[in-house]
Coordinates of N, CA, C and O in Angstrom, one line a residue:
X297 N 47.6 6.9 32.1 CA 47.8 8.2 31.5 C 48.1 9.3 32.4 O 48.8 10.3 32.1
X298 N 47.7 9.0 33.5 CA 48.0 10.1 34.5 C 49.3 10.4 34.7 O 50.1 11.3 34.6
X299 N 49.3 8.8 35.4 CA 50.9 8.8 36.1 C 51.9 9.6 34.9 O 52.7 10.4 35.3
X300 N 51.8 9.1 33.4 CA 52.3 9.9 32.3 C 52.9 10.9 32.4 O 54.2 11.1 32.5
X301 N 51.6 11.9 32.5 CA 51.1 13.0 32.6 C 52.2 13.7 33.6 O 53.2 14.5 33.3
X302 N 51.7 13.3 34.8 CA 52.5 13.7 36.1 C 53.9 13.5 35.6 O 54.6 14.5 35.7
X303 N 54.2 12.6 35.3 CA 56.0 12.4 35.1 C 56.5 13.3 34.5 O 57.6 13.7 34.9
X304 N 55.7 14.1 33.2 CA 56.3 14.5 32.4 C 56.3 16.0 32.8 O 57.2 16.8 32.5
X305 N 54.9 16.4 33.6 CA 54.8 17.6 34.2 C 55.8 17.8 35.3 O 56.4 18.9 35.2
X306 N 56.2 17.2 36.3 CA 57.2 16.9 37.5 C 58.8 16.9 37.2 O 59.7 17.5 37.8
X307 N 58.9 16.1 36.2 CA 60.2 15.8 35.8 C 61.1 16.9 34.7 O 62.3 17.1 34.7
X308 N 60.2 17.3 33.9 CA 60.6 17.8 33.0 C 60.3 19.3 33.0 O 61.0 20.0 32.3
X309 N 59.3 19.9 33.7 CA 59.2 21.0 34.4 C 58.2 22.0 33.3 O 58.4 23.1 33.1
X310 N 56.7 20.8 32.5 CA 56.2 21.1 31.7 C 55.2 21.7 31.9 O 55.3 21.9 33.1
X311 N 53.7 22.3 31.4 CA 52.7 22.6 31.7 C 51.7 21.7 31.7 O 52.2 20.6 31.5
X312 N 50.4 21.6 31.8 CA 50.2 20.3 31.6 C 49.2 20.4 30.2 O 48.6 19.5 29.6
X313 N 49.4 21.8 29.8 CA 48.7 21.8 28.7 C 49.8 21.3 27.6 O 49.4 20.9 26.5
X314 N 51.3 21.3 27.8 CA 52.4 21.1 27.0 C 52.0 18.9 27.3 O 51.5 18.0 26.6
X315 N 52.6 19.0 28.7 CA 52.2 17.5 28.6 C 50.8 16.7 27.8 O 50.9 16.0 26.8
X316 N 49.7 17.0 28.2 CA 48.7 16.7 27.7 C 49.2 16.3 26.0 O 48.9 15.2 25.6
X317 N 49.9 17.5 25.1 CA 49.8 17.4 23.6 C 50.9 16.3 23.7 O 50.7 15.4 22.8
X318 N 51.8 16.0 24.5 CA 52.6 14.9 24.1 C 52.1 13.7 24.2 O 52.4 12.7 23.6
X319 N 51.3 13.8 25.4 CA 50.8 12.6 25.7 C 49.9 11.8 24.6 O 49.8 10.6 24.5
X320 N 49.0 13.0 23.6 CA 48.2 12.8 23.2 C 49.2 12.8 21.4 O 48.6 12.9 20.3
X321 N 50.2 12.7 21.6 CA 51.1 12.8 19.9 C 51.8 11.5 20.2 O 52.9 11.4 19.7
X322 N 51.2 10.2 21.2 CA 51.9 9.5 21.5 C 53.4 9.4 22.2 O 53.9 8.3 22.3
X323 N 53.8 10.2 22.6 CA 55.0 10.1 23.2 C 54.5 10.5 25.2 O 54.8 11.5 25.8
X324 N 53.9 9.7 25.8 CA 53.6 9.0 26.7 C 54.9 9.3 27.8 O 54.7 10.0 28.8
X325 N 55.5 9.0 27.7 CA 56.6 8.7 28.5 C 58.1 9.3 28.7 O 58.2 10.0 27.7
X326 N 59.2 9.4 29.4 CA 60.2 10.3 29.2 C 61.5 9.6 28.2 O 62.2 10.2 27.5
X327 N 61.5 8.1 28.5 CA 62.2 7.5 27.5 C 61.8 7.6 26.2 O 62.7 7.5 25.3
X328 N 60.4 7.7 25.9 CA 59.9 7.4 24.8 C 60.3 9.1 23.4 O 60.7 9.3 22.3
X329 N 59.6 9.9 24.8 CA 60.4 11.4 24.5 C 62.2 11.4 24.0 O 62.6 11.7 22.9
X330 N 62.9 11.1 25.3 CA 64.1 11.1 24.8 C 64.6 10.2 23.4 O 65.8 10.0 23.3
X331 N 63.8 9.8 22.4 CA 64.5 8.5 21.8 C 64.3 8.9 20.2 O 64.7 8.4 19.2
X332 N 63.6 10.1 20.4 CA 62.9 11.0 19.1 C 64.1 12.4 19.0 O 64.8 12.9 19.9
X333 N 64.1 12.7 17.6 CA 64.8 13.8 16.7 C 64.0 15.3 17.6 O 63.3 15.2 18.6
X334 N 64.1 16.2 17.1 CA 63.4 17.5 17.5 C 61.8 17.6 16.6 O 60.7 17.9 16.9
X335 N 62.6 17.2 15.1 CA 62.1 17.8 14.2 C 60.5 16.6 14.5 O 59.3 16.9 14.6
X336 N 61.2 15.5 14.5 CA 59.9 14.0 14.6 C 58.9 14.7 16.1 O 57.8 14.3 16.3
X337 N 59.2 15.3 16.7 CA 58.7 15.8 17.8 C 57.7 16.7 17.1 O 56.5 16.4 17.1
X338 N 58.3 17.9 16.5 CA 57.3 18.7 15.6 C 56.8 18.0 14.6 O 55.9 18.7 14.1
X339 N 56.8 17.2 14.2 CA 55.9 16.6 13.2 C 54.9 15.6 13.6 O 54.1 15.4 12.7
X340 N 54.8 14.9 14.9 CA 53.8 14.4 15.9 C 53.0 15.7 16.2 O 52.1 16.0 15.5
X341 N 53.5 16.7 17.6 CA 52.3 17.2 17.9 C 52.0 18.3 16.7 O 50.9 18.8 16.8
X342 N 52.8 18.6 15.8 CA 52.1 19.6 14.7 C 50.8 18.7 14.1 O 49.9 19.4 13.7
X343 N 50.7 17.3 14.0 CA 49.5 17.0 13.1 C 48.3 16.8 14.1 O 47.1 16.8 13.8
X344 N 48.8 16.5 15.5 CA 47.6 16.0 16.4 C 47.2 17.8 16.9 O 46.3 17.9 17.7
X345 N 47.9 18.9 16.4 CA 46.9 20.2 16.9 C 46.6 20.4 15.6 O 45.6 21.2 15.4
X346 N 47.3 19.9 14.5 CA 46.1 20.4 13.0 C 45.0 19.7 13.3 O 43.9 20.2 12.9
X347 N 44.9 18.4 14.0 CA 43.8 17.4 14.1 C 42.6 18.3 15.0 O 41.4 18.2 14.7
X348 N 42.9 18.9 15.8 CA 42.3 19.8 17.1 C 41.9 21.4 16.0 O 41.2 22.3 16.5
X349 N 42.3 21.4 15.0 CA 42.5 22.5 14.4 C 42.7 23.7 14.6 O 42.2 24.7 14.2
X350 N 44.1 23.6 15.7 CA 44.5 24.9 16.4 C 45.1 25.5 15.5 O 46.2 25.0 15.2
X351 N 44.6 26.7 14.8 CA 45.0 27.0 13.4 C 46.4 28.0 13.8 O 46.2 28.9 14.5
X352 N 47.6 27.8 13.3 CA 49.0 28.4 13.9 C 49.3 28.9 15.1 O 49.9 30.0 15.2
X353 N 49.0 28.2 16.0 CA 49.1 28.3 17.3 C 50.0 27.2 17.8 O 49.6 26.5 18.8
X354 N 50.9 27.1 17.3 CA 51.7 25.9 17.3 C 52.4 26.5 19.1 O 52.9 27.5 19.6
X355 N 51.9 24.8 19.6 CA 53.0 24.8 21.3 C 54.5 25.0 21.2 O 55.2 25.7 22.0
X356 N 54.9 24.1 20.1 CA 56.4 23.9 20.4 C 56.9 24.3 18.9 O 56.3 24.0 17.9
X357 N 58.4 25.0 19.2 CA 59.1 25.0 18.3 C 60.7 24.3 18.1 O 61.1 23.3 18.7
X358 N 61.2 24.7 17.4 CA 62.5 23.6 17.0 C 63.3 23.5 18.6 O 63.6 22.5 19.2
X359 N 63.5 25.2 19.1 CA 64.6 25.7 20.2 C 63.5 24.8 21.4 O 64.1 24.0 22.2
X360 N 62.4 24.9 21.5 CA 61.3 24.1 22.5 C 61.6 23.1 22.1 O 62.7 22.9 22.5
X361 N 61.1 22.0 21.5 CA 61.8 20.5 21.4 C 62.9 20.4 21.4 O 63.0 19.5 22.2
X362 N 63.7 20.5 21.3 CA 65.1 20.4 21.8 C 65.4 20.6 23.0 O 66.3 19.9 23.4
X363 N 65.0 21.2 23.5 CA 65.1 21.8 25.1 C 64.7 20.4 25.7 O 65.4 19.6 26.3
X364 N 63.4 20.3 25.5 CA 62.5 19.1 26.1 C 63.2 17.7 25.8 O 63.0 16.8 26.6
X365 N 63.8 17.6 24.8 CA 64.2 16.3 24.5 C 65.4 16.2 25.4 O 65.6 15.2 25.9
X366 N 66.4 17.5 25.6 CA 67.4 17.2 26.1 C 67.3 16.9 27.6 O 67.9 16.0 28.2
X367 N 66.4 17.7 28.0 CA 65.8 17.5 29.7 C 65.4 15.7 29.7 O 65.8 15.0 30.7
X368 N 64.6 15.2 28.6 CA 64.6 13.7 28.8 C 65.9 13.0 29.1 O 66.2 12.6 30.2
X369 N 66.6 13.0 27.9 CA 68.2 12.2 27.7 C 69.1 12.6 29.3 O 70.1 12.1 29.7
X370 N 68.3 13.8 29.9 CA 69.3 13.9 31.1 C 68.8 13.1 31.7 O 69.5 12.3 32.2
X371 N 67.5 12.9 32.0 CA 66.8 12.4 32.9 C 67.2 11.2 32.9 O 67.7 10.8 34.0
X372 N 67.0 10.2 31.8 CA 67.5 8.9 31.3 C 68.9 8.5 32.1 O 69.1 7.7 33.0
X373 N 69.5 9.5 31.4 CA 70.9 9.3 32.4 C 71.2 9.1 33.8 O 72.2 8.6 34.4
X374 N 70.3 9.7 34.3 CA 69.6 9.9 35.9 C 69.2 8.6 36.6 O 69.3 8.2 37.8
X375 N 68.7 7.9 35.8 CA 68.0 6.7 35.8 C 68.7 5.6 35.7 O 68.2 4.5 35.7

């Protein structure tokens, strides 16, 4: 989970309170990130912070996952 963690914070130039929620909305990884819509992105970590009950304090939005996903698919490409 760390190494995860770290990849996603290092590579993609996240916080780790941003990585933490992905890690924890199951998307673990930067492939795993790249392979997802924007929207499937908000609809993972939107239910695991309703789960936390961070009531409209939402981390990411549409222009934020998109961003993030695209920094994956580059990364991929990198690879």
């Amino acid at each position: 989970r760390l190494r995860g963690m770290a990849a996603l914070i290092c590579t993609l130039q996240l916080t780790t309170q941003e990585a933490a929620l992905l890690l924890h909305s199951g998307l673990a990884t930067i492939s795993a990130l790249s392979t997802i819509s924007p929207q499937e992105l908000i609809n993972r970590t939107g239910r695991f912070e309703r789960k936390l009950k961070n009531q409209g304090n939402t981390l990411i939005d549409l222009a934020k996952a998109n961003e993030w996903i695209q920094k994956a698919k580059a990364r991929q490409i990198l690879n």
